[in-house]
XYZ file of N, CA and C in Angstrom:
846
model
N 88.070 103.316 128.214
C 88.480 103.244 126.940
C 87.464 102.663 125.633
N 87.025 103.138 124.947
C 86.380 102.819 123.913
C 86.506 101.846 123.378
N 85.565 100.855 123.095
C 85.976 99.588 121.991
C 85.729 99.604 120.722
N 85.445 101.164 120.352
C 85.347 101.037 118.754
C 86.823 102.546 118.158
N 87.106 102.072 117.163
C 88.222 103.061 116.743
C 87.699 102.943 115.585
N 88.381 104.715 114.979
C 88.349 104.904 113.415
C 89.213 104.915 112.808
N 89.204 104.391 111.881
C 90.266 104.204 110.734
C 89.920 104.705 109.246
N 91.012 104.609 108.313
C 90.675 105.145 107.049
C 91.247 104.103 106.497
N 90.573 103.852 105.424
C 91.006 102.562 104.094
C 90.355 103.068 102.824
N 90.739 102.169 101.982
C 90.382 102.189 100.592
C 89.395 101.608 99.994
N 88.567 101.587 99.522
C 87.317 100.754 98.690
C 87.285 101.251 97.447
N 86.386 100.197 96.677
C 86.540 100.499 94.844
C 85.490 101.671 94.762
N 85.748 102.152 94.026
C 84.480 103.448 93.677
C 83.966 102.831 92.522
N 82.342 103.652 93.146
C 81.641 102.889 92.095
C 81.432 104.244 90.832
N 81.385 103.181 89.889
C 81.938 103.828 88.651
C 81.190 103.331 87.375
N 80.837 103.798 86.899
C 79.756 103.378 85.342
C 80.728 102.386 84.319
N 81.952 102.553 84.524
C 83.143 101.983 83.678
C 82.649 100.439 83.947
N 82.638 99.994 85.541
C 82.751 98.792 85.609
C 81.133 98.208 85.030
N 80.207 99.054 84.647
C 79.163 97.954 83.876
C 79.650 97.329 82.010
N 80.597 97.915 82.234
C 80.931 97.542 81.000
C 82.433 97.090 80.772
N 83.337 96.973 81.603
C 84.720 96.520 81.752
C 85.013 96.194 83.130
N 85.727 95.109 83.205
C 85.774 94.528 84.562
C 86.913 94.930 85.180
N 86.884 95.161 86.433
C 88.178 95.863 87.292
C 89.387 94.996 87.135
N 90.306 95.573 86.423
C 91.535 94.578 86.817
C 93.055 95.207 87.348
N 93.801 94.599 87.213
C 95.404 95.306 87.175
C 96.330 94.063 86.987
N 97.471 94.436 86.107
C 98.296 93.510 85.550
C 99.368 93.879 86.200
N 100.076 92.667 87.288
C 101.087 92.585 87.759
C 102.236 92.386 86.711
N 102.693 93.365 86.004
C 103.762 93.092 84.975
C 103.943 94.219 84.088
N 104.688 94.943 83.277
C 104.318 96.064 82.940
C 103.966 95.547 80.914
N 102.877 96.471 81.192
C 102.321 96.227 79.795
C 102.821 96.863 78.424
N 102.344 96.343 77.418
C 102.825 96.889 76.212
C 102.257 98.411 76.078
N 103.029 98.983 75.782
C 102.881 100.880 75.319
C 101.630 100.987 75.014
N 101.210 101.738 76.039
C 99.720 102.405 75.297
C 98.505 101.583 76.250
N 98.751 100.493 76.912
C 98.113 99.583 77.467
C 97.950 100.284 79.303
N 96.806 100.575 79.795
C 96.659 100.675 80.732
C 97.202 99.532 81.974
N 97.662 99.858 82.813
C 98.084 98.967 83.496
C 97.049 98.420 84.915
N 96.311 99.423 84.934
C 95.006 99.082 85.658
C 93.596 100.203 85.404
N 92.689 99.634 85.847
C 91.493 100.575 85.414
C 90.695 100.524 87.132
N 91.130 99.899 88.109
C 90.729 100.103 89.562
C 91.070 101.691 89.918
N 89.567 101.509 90.254
C 89.697 103.490 90.754
C 89.122 102.733 92.023
N 89.904 104.005 93.069
C 89.640 103.246 94.490
C 89.270 105.047 95.471
N 89.029 104.835 96.150
C 88.152 106.306 97.302
C 88.731 106.107 98.662
N 88.882 106.788 99.291
C 89.269 106.593 101.046
C 88.050 106.686 102.039
N 87.524 106.486 102.728
C 85.976 106.306 103.808
C 87.000 105.938 104.992
N 86.376 106.739 105.869
C 86.224 106.347 107.385
C 86.006 105.145 107.839
N 85.951 104.340 108.569
C 84.749 103.429 108.526
C 85.676 103.391 110.621
N 84.295 102.409 111.441
C 84.336 102.379 112.783
C 84.453 101.170 113.063
N 85.404 100.332 113.157
C 85.874 99.215 113.850
C 85.766 98.681 115.179
N 85.303 97.698 115.750
C 84.873 96.876 116.653
C 85.780 96.170 117.061
N 85.718 96.172 118.561
C 86.527 94.865 119.103
C 86.217 93.618 119.614
N 86.652 92.834 118.677
C 86.092 91.676 118.753
C 86.297 91.575 120.472
N 87.395 91.852 121.190
C 87.202 91.091 122.290
C 85.949 91.864 123.299
N 85.570 92.563 123.154
C 84.109 93.573 123.624
C 82.996 92.652 123.627
N 82.956 91.502 122.629
C 81.796 90.746 122.770
C 81.266 89.726 123.372
N 80.234 89.821 123.949
C 79.759 88.434 125.103
C 79.887 87.222 124.322
N 79.368 87.700 123.085
C 79.246 86.315 121.862
C 80.544 85.960 121.355
N 81.003 85.084 121.477
C 81.942 85.339 120.191
C 81.475 84.787 118.534
N 82.405 85.655 117.971
C 81.789 85.589 116.614
C 82.337 84.014 116.133
N 81.870 82.979 115.690
C 82.072 81.912 115.247
C 81.800 81.615 113.826
N 82.656 81.201 113.273
C 82.947 80.706 111.807
C 81.833 80.348 111.219
N 81.192 79.311 111.801
C 79.977 78.828 111.001
C 78.322 79.580 110.700
N 78.746 80.691 111.390
C 78.074 81.849 111.550
C 78.168 82.895 110.601
N 79.532 83.531 111.011
C 80.095 85.076 110.532
C 80.991 84.985 109.464
N 81.471 83.553 109.090
C 82.708 83.086 108.257
C 83.799 83.836 108.516
N 84.187 84.207 110.188
C 85.154 84.485 110.679
C 85.609 84.500 112.280
N 86.828 83.867 112.460
C 86.591 83.824 113.802
C 88.240 84.219 114.439
N 88.350 84.045 115.472
C 89.718 84.005 116.438
C 89.668 82.763 117.312
N 91.024 82.166 116.940
C 90.888 80.559 117.451
C 92.345 80.682 118.031
N 92.880 80.176 119.054
C 94.022 79.784 119.629
C 94.572 78.867 119.102
N 96.156 79.496 118.607
C 97.023 78.869 117.962
C 98.367 78.656 118.236
N 98.801 77.726 119.064
C 99.918 77.376 119.412
C 100.843 76.546 118.775
N 101.563 77.463 117.794
C 102.448 76.845 117.558
C 103.643 76.407 118.092
N 104.478 75.371 117.565
C 106.034 75.273 118.107
C 106.936 76.106 117.493
N 106.594 76.678 116.092
C 107.733 77.770 115.972
C 108.153 78.572 116.619
N 109.498 79.115 116.383
C 110.358 80.262 117.329
C 110.137 81.311 116.682
N 110.239 82.401 116.831
C 110.074 84.096 115.795
C 110.931 83.740 114.608
N 112.434 83.327 114.811
C 113.114 83.548 113.808
C 113.315 81.900 113.059
N 112.014 81.048 113.131
C 112.280 80.328 112.439
C 111.263 80.711 111.227
N 110.231 81.526 110.961
C 109.272 82.788 109.913
C 110.476 83.308 108.986
N 111.745 83.398 109.593
C 112.295 83.351 108.482
C 113.049 82.817 107.392
N 112.853 81.197 107.575
C 113.120 80.079 106.662
C 112.119 79.620 106.578
N 111.995 79.592 104.864
C 110.480 79.547 104.229
C 110.981 77.704 104.738
N 112.065 77.392 104.463
C 111.773 75.458 104.334
C 111.081 75.399 105.754
N 111.370 76.147 106.947
C 110.656 75.246 108.198
C 109.541 75.733 108.045
N 109.299 76.963 107.348
C 107.690 76.981 107.616
C 107.094 76.444 106.616
N 107.383 75.913 105.396
C 106.738 74.572 105.229
C 106.728 73.362 105.588
N 107.924 73.314 106.638
C 107.845 71.685 107.267
C 106.782 71.639 108.139
N 107.123 72.724 109.099
C 106.452 72.529 110.478
C 105.259 73.512 110.773
N 105.578 74.329 109.984
C 103.983 75.927 110.120
C 102.509 75.100 109.155
N 103.217 75.184 108.211
C 101.913 74.685 107.345
C 100.968 73.475 107.472
N 101.969 72.478 108.060
C 101.613 71.045 109.050
C 100.624 71.697 110.080
N 101.253 72.331 111.087
C 100.688 72.944 112.225
C 99.214 73.397 111.754
N 99.388 74.397 110.798
C 98.045 75.026 110.228
C 97.415 74.457 109.556
N 97.614 72.987 108.669
C 96.188 72.019 108.282
C 95.745 71.562 109.154
N 96.312 70.803 110.063
C 95.861 70.517 111.126
C 95.115 71.220 112.188
N 95.116 72.741 112.503
C 93.771 73.573 113.163
C 92.730 73.249 112.214
N 92.853 73.827 110.901
C 91.874 73.935 110.243
C 91.086 72.707 109.806
N 91.831 71.333 109.722
C 91.119 70.371 109.224
C 90.022 69.916 110.930
N 90.931 70.183 112.140
C 90.365 69.812 113.116
C 89.141 70.605 113.411
N 89.009 71.617 113.451
C 88.124 73.246 113.918
C 87.162 72.778 112.936
N 87.425 72.764 111.460
C 86.314 72.816 110.119
C 85.153 71.228 109.929
N 86.335 70.454 110.037
C 85.692 69.063 110.126
C 85.969 68.855 108.641
N 86.828 69.102 107.540
C 87.366 69.028 106.318
C 87.766 67.868 106.308
N 87.734 66.653 105.124
C 88.055 65.632 105.247
C 90.037 66.111 104.290
N 90.287 66.880 103.660
C 91.280 66.885 103.462
C 91.562 68.493 103.101
N 92.898 69.130 103.727
C 93.389 70.493 103.430
C 94.761 70.911 102.337
N 94.188 71.465 101.952
C 95.412 71.831 100.825
C 96.147 73.004 101.069
N 97.419 73.231 101.246
C 97.334 74.837 101.485
C 98.434 75.070 100.104
N 98.253 76.251 99.532
C 98.427 76.418 98.294
C 99.258 77.957 97.946
N 99.148 78.770 99.187
C 100.220 79.979 99.149
C 100.133 80.675 100.747
N 101.104 80.792 100.767
C 101.846 81.321 102.512
C 102.281 82.893 102.049
N 102.119 83.776 102.887
C 103.244 85.068 102.908
C 103.790 85.110 104.688
N 104.626 85.743 104.525
C 105.136 86.731 105.404
C 104.985 88.130 105.157
N 104.388 88.860 106.451
C 104.786 89.998 105.918
C 105.522 91.028 106.991
N 106.082 91.820 106.877
C 106.823 92.736 107.678
C 106.619 94.522 107.305
N 106.230 94.859 107.975
C 105.526 96.437 107.526
C 107.590 97.082 107.581
N 107.733 97.635 106.618
C 108.685 98.945 106.452
C 108.521 99.749 107.330
N 109.282 100.367 108.226
C 109.822 101.784 108.819
C 108.500 102.851 107.841
N 108.827 102.792 106.532
C 108.387 104.006 105.805
C 107.083 103.767 105.411
N 106.753 102.308 105.202
C 105.212 102.402 105.001
C 104.468 102.812 105.249
N 103.324 103.347 105.100
C 103.021 103.110 103.235
C 103.509 104.424 102.324
N 104.359 104.922 102.975
C 105.237 106.335 102.328
C 106.482 105.266 101.322
N 106.292 105.394 99.840
C 107.117 104.336 99.207
C 108.517 105.381 98.953
N 109.514 104.149 99.323
C 110.895 104.955 98.966
C 111.051 105.107 97.847
N 110.636 104.036 96.569
C 111.317 104.026 95.419
C 111.558 102.763 94.785
N 112.093 101.804 96.183
C 112.576 100.798 96.398
C 111.991 99.526 96.090
N 112.387 98.194 96.293
C 111.372 97.321 96.627
C 111.745 97.048 97.673
N 110.736 96.523 98.456
C 110.859 96.082 99.716
C 111.206 94.818 99.920
N 112.120 94.149 101.318
C 112.550 93.507 101.711
C 110.772 91.956 101.677
N 110.664 92.200 102.490
C 109.295 91.864 102.567
C 107.883 91.912 102.220
N 106.471 91.468 102.351
C 105.497 92.151 101.597
C 105.007 93.002 102.806
N 104.540 94.038 102.230
C 103.960 94.914 103.126
C 101.962 94.474 103.299
N 101.374 95.148 104.079
C 100.050 95.379 104.393
C 99.629 95.365 103.548
N 98.439 95.468 103.129
C 97.435 96.351 102.079
C 96.003 96.744 102.914
N 95.569 97.906 102.476
C 94.596 98.779 103.069
C 93.719 99.140 101.948
N 93.282 98.001 101.066
C 92.117 97.854 100.253
C 91.295 96.836 100.944
N 90.233 97.368 101.126
C 88.974 96.347 101.426
C 89.022 95.287 99.966
N 88.807 93.784 100.403
C 88.981 92.966 99.218
C 88.775 91.456 99.953
N 88.078 90.490 99.099
C 88.097 89.165 99.213
C 88.925 88.845 98.196
N 89.901 87.945 99.074
C 91.237 87.318 97.917
C 90.854 86.586 96.782
N 89.464 85.589 97.018
C 88.971 84.696 95.847
C 87.615 84.788 95.715
N 87.057 84.157 94.783
C 85.756 83.941 94.047
C 85.780 82.459 94.051
N 84.203 82.069 94.392
C 84.383 80.209 94.279
C 84.956 79.803 92.734
N 84.573 80.499 91.644
C 85.425 80.062 90.479
C 86.428 79.734 90.245
N 87.007 80.631 90.844
C 88.937 80.569 90.766
C 89.182 79.761 91.826
N 88.626 78.853 92.894
C 89.322 78.394 94.037
C 89.181 77.111 93.211
N 87.508 76.826 92.520
C 87.488 75.646 91.663
C 88.517 74.976 91.103
N 88.839 76.447 89.925
C 90.071 76.117 89.452
C 90.955 75.383 89.720
N 91.614 76.425 91.034
C 92.772 76.301 91.771
C 92.531 74.648 92.052
N 91.466 73.981 92.627
C 91.205 72.965 93.138
C 91.712 71.685 92.170
N 91.355 71.750 91.099
C 91.770 71.233 89.649
C 92.953 71.191 88.830
N 94.123 72.364 89.709
C 95.098 72.437 89.167
C 96.094 71.760 89.704
N 95.236 71.741 91.171
C 96.066 71.136 92.311
C 96.017 69.014 92.368
N 94.909 68.989 91.703
C 94.743 67.334 91.870
C 94.235 66.816 90.292
N 95.166 67.327 89.608
C 94.957 66.999 88.176
C 94.393 65.749 87.849
N 93.422 65.142 87.219
C 92.620 63.954 86.889
C 91.434 63.768 87.826
N 91.320 64.216 88.890
C 90.577 63.889 89.819
C 88.852 64.513 89.434
N 88.092 63.495 88.773
C 87.320 64.094 88.457
C 85.756 64.606 89.165
N 86.153 64.072 90.550
C 84.915 64.652 91.416
C 85.380 66.021 91.932
N 86.427 67.035 91.542
C 86.636 68.187 91.985
C 85.376 68.689 91.305
N 84.620 70.088 92.339
C 83.374 70.571 91.510
C 82.328 69.963 91.735
N 82.444 68.772 92.151
C 80.989 67.536 92.408
C 80.574 67.553 94.208
N 81.778 68.385 95.052
C 81.636 68.248 96.474
C 82.112 69.358 97.060
N 81.434 69.678 98.255
C 81.979 70.705 98.952
C 83.164 71.162 99.033
N 83.622 72.531 98.376
C 85.042 73.389 98.733
C 84.767 74.693 99.307
N 85.876 74.432 100.273
C 85.971 76.012 100.982
C 87.632 76.342 100.430
N 87.511 77.657 100.384
C 88.673 78.556 100.085
C 88.509 79.136 101.728
N 90.045 79.202 102.495
C 90.005 79.805 103.702
C 91.215 80.209 104.278
N 91.259 81.584 104.292
C 92.688 81.631 104.980
C 92.931 81.894 106.632
N 94.070 81.539 107.078
C 94.776 81.630 108.281
C 95.414 82.920 108.023
N 95.573 83.788 109.280
C 96.410 85.047 109.792
C 96.697 85.112 111.314
N 97.900 85.186 111.384
C 98.319 85.353 112.731
C 100.126 86.520 112.658
N 99.992 87.193 114.159
C 100.987 88.130 114.371
C 102.067 86.792 114.446
N 103.489 87.226 114.180
C 104.520 86.725 114.015
C 104.800 86.666 115.736
N 104.716 88.157 115.627
C 104.899 88.744 117.355
C 103.967 89.530 117.860
N 103.714 89.511 118.810
C 102.191 90.439 119.566
C 102.539 90.827 120.916
N 102.231 92.183 121.019
C 100.926 92.070 120.485
C 101.059 93.480 119.482
N 99.958 92.958 118.574
C 99.617 93.676 117.392
C 99.036 94.739 117.416
N 99.899 96.069 117.486
C 99.205 97.910 117.722
C 99.408 98.481 116.491
N 100.373 98.148 115.529
C 100.426 98.232 114.342
C 99.856 97.876 113.069
N 98.773 98.336 112.243
C 97.999 97.610 110.833
C 97.864 96.741 111.416
N 96.647 96.506 112.473
C 95.817 94.957 112.702
C 94.950 94.609 111.364
N 94.803 93.432 111.385
C 93.747 92.822 110.444
C 92.614 93.456 110.724
N 91.625 93.449 110.027
C 90.308 93.888 110.213
C 89.366 93.060 109.254
N 87.914 92.820 109.867
C 87.097 91.649 109.007
C 85.647 92.670 109.014
N 85.061 92.095 107.953
C 83.727 92.919 107.702
C 83.043 92.018 107.750
N 81.771 92.292 109.181
C 80.932 91.380 109.047
C 79.937 90.995 107.553
N 79.642 89.667 107.163
C 78.892 89.439 105.705
C 77.908 89.663 105.915
N 77.276 89.623 106.876
C 75.832 89.459 106.768
C 75.521 90.957 107.068
N 75.845 92.181 106.981
C 75.979 93.502 107.121
C 76.594 94.048 105.457
N 76.731 92.927 104.365
C 77.662 92.932 103.135
C 76.185 92.888 102.053
N 76.229 93.572 100.879
C 75.203 93.445 99.945
C 76.142 92.559 99.174
N 75.476 91.610 99.080
C 76.673 90.559 97.584
C 76.206 91.452 96.334
N 75.178 91.514 96.036
C 75.248 92.502 94.721
C 75.304 93.582 94.130
N 75.494 94.120 95.290
C 75.647 95.756 95.746
C 76.875 96.290 95.858
N 77.500 95.658 96.618
C 78.614 95.538 97.306
C 80.057 94.891 96.936
N 79.922 93.914 95.997
C 81.085 93.091 95.859
C 81.723 92.989 94.367
N 82.464 93.357 94.128
C 82.979 93.266 92.340
C 83.734 92.506 91.822
N 83.538 91.396 91.218
C 84.893 90.525 90.880
C 86.142 91.354 89.978
N 86.945 91.285 90.346
C 88.257 91.824 89.823
C 89.272 90.985 88.908
N 90.204 91.368 87.894
C 91.181 90.025 88.097
C 92.482 90.820 88.324
N 93.426 89.847 88.818
C 94.882 90.286 89.001
C 95.382 89.185 88.046
N 95.870 90.270 87.283
C 96.403 89.400 85.732
C 98.242 89.381 86.290
N 98.709 88.258 85.782
C 100.228 87.838 86.450
C 100.565 87.454 85.046
N 101.731 87.432 84.779
C 102.647 87.085 83.206
C 101.775 85.654 83.017
N 101.510 84.536 83.740
C 101.500 83.350 83.605
C 99.693 82.671 83.991
N 99.029 83.351 85.000
C 98.222 83.246 85.223
C 97.377 84.320 86.025
N 95.939 84.199 86.025
C 94.807 85.294 86.566
C 94.430 84.726 87.765
N 94.271 85.741 88.747
C 94.033 85.581 90.121
C 92.592 86.138 90.109
N 90.991 85.893 90.319
C 90.045 86.495 90.457
C 89.512 86.397 91.913
N 89.341 87.895 92.230
C 89.097 88.225 93.977
C 88.164 89.066 93.356
N 87.522 89.526 94.385
C 86.535 90.442 94.533
C 86.775 91.806 95.308
N 86.631 93.254 94.817
C 86.578 94.176 95.578
C 85.443 94.808 96.214
N 85.448 95.551 97.532
C 84.592 95.687 98.264
C 84.043 97.461 97.871
N 82.658 97.710 97.778
C 82.497 99.116 97.507
C 81.766 99.748 99.112
N 82.230 100.652 99.053
C 81.515 101.329 100.508
C 80.325 101.412 100.881
N 79.314 100.407 102.225
C 78.304 100.615 102.510
C 77.990 101.516 103.871
N 77.502 102.290 104.160
C 77.390 102.530 105.304
C 76.536 101.308 106.527
N 76.291 100.873 105.663
C 75.910 99.287 106.621
C 77.054 98.199 107.750
N 77.628 98.502 106.559
C 78.720 97.380 106.953
C 79.420 97.872 108.191
N 79.703 96.479 108.617
C 80.078 96.473 110.297
C 81.469 95.941 109.952
N 82.547 96.607 111.176
C 84.026 95.682 110.829
C 84.241 95.246 112.450
N 85.413 94.367 112.319
C 85.759 94.100 113.835
C 87.321 93.877 113.717
N 87.785 93.834 114.615
C 89.437 93.691 114.838
C 89.629 93.352 115.847
N 91.079 92.743 116.658
C 91.202 91.777 117.698
C 92.447 92.897 118.041
N 91.614 93.741 119.365
C 92.965 94.723 120.336
C 94.208 94.257 120.710
N 95.493 94.287 120.474
C 96.324 93.621 121.138
C 96.600 92.400 120.770
N 96.063 92.129 119.317
C 96.323 90.088 119.222
C 98.078 90.004 119.470
N 97.597 88.659 119.793
C 99.066 88.076 120.134
C 99.325 87.076 119.002
N 100.389 86.286 119.212
C 101.093 85.505 118.258
C 100.033 83.959 118.249
N 99.933 84.053 119.909
C 98.993 82.734 119.661
C 97.393 82.532 119.495
N 97.010 83.847 118.925
C 96.119 84.221 118.551
C 96.022 84.084 116.721
N 94.781 83.343 116.051
C 95.102 83.256 114.955
C 93.741 83.938 114.217
N 93.168 84.562 113.308
C 92.167 84.794 112.466
C 91.976 83.776 111.669
N 90.628 82.898 111.653
C 90.357 81.812 110.194
C 89.433 82.827 109.742
N 89.611 82.832 108.177
C 88.383 83.461 107.467
C 87.794 82.845 106.152
N 86.427 82.918 105.831
C 85.681 82.200 104.851
C 86.604 83.295 103.339
N 87.109 82.887 102.280
C 87.035 83.315 101.125
C 86.025 83.368 100.072
N 85.599 81.752 99.859
C 84.266 80.918 99.122
C 84.316 80.030 99.737
N 83.152 79.663 99.093
C 82.292 78.420 99.447
C 81.614 77.703 98.542
N 81.584 76.569 97.918
C 80.907 75.921 96.790
C 79.435 75.918 97.225
N 79.153 75.818 98.462
C 77.997 75.143 99.255
C 77.578 76.596 99.675
N 76.416 77.411 99.177
C 75.806 78.662 98.770
C 74.637 78.448 100.224
N 74.141 77.228 100.404
C 73.178 77.315 101.508
C 73.439 77.473 102.808
N 74.727 77.212 103.265
C 74.915 77.461 104.635
C 75.366 78.875 105.133
N 74.809 79.140 106.291
C 75.830 80.575 106.589
C 77.086 80.491 106.320
N 77.682 82.012 106.170
C 76.993 83.307 106.147
C 76.396 83.145 104.752
N 76.783 82.123 104.018
C 76.657 82.565 102.543
C 77.387 82.996 101.666
N 78.296 83.906 102.259
C 79.027 84.915 101.525
C 80.453 85.321 102.220
N 81.470 85.259 101.661
C 82.779 85.528 102.920
C 82.974 87.139 103.431
N 83.703 87.170 104.534
C 83.910 88.429 105.183
C 85.104 89.041 104.129
N 84.886 90.507 103.768
C 85.731 91.335 103.271
C 87.392 91.384 104.559
N 88.560 91.407 103.758
C 89.657 91.660 104.875
C 90.198 93.216 104.545
N 91.253 93.519 105.459
C 91.660 94.428 105.426
C 92.608 94.884 106.223
N 94.032 95.545 106.588
C 94.470 95.843 107.431
C 94.504 97.362 107.490
N 94.165 97.634 108.513
C 93.891 99.011 108.885
C 95.183 99.617 109.536
N 95.344 101.463 109.064
C 96.288 102.029 109.305
C 96.548 102.218 110.811
N 96.076 101.448 111.932
C 95.837 102.458 112.980
C 97.148 101.864 113.297
N 98.303 103.188 113.963
C 99.155 103.043 114.473
C 99.663 103.832 115.993
N 100.361 102.586 116.731
C 100.951 103.017 118.197
C 102.403 103.760 117.776
N 102.769 104.572 117.624
C 104.043 105.045 117.330
C 104.948 104.379 118.569
N 104.739 104.250 119.658
C 105.907 103.157 120.340
C 106.151 101.747 119.916
N 105.106 101.083 119.373
C 105.168 99.774 118.742
C 106.045 99.393 117.907
N 106.397 98.727 117.215
C 107.053 97.707 116.587
C 106.279 97.744 115.232
N 107.040 97.861 113.972
C 106.163 97.251 112.957
C 105.456 95.976 113.244
N 104.563 96.282 112.689
C 103.618 94.653 112.342
C 104.295 93.617 111.606
N 104.471 92.352 112.303
C 105.390 91.286 111.599
C 103.626 90.045 111.142
N 103.493 89.295 110.689
C 102.420 88.612 110.044
C 102.756 87.540 109.535
N 101.903 86.311 109.621
C 101.903 85.426 108.515
C 100.617 84.911 107.792
N 100.393 84.760 106.653
C 99.329 84.526 106.588
C 99.077 83.324 105.484
N 98.184 81.997 105.320
C 97.953 81.455 104.222
C 96.558 81.317 103.828
N 96.578 80.712 102.599
C 95.092 80.402 101.693
C 95.034 78.659 101.216
N 93.776 78.288 101.869
C 93.967 76.623 101.836
C 92.590 76.430 100.962
N 92.219 75.238 100.237
C 91.165 74.685 99.814
C 91.188 73.407 100.893
N 89.651 73.352 101.434
C 89.534 72.763 102.264
C 87.988 72.195 101.707
N 88.073 70.600 101.618
C 87.461 69.648 100.583
C 86.244 68.862 101.746
N 85.303 69.213 101.358
C 84.257 67.538 102.295
C 83.766 66.542 101.420
N 83.990 65.541 101.895
C 83.110 64.597 101.260
C 84.702 63.234 101.281
N 83.655 62.083 101.366
C 84.810 60.896 101.388
C 85.580 60.832 100.399
N 85.356 60.915 99.386
C 86.205 60.755 98.182
C 87.376 61.789 98.032
N 87.651 62.614 99.448
C 88.924 63.513 99.361
C 89.989 62.754 100.614
N 89.452 61.429 101.153
C 90.062 60.883 102.295
C 91.664 60.403 101.817
């Protein structure tokens, strides 16, 4: 069986509009006559390599993403209880990130459980009970946004912004093996940061998230993990204030529409965390 699979996904469409207007999406109903979004997408087929086929593992410090063993004490049903997730799982995840990456402090500021509905991506016209996968290639945050978030989480700390801060995601299945809408990563060493990444605003009623959308480039290399299990977690960089280190830019992520019709819909949990480096963060 081939270690490379084909899938189709959405990328930002190259358009002169973005030379004069920043891409945006309003996450609320705007006033009459105001467009809810100006994001134009186009669908491309991509080839995705199985990370299990590599003789030399991908490592976070070099590629910005890595598959790690993560043996949580959480049971399957526990992920339906947000209080248990906060009390146990987030603490486990913070310890994993701290131990593996050597940060002095880890602050998890968001977590999301996703359970794909049988009908997704075909809309039923009704709200889903759980968050659904995304098939748009993107980077969740920019460095500027991550530093702003760090200041919000640590009011009055004048050291924020003077020392290294990383924004990192941790993603894993709630049950495995994953044969439905798995996560895929774009090797950042194959991304042209100036030409392939476009800052974008996701505008909520009381705050704004700045992320980056990805333009398709034929040189981009994509990776996934075949039959990923619940004890295997992706960690991947979103932003880093230290631009002197490799890879210097984050990988783009997406959930591919690879579907095994005999498998159950994918269920997963992800989180975003700020990692602080320096003695002042102890």
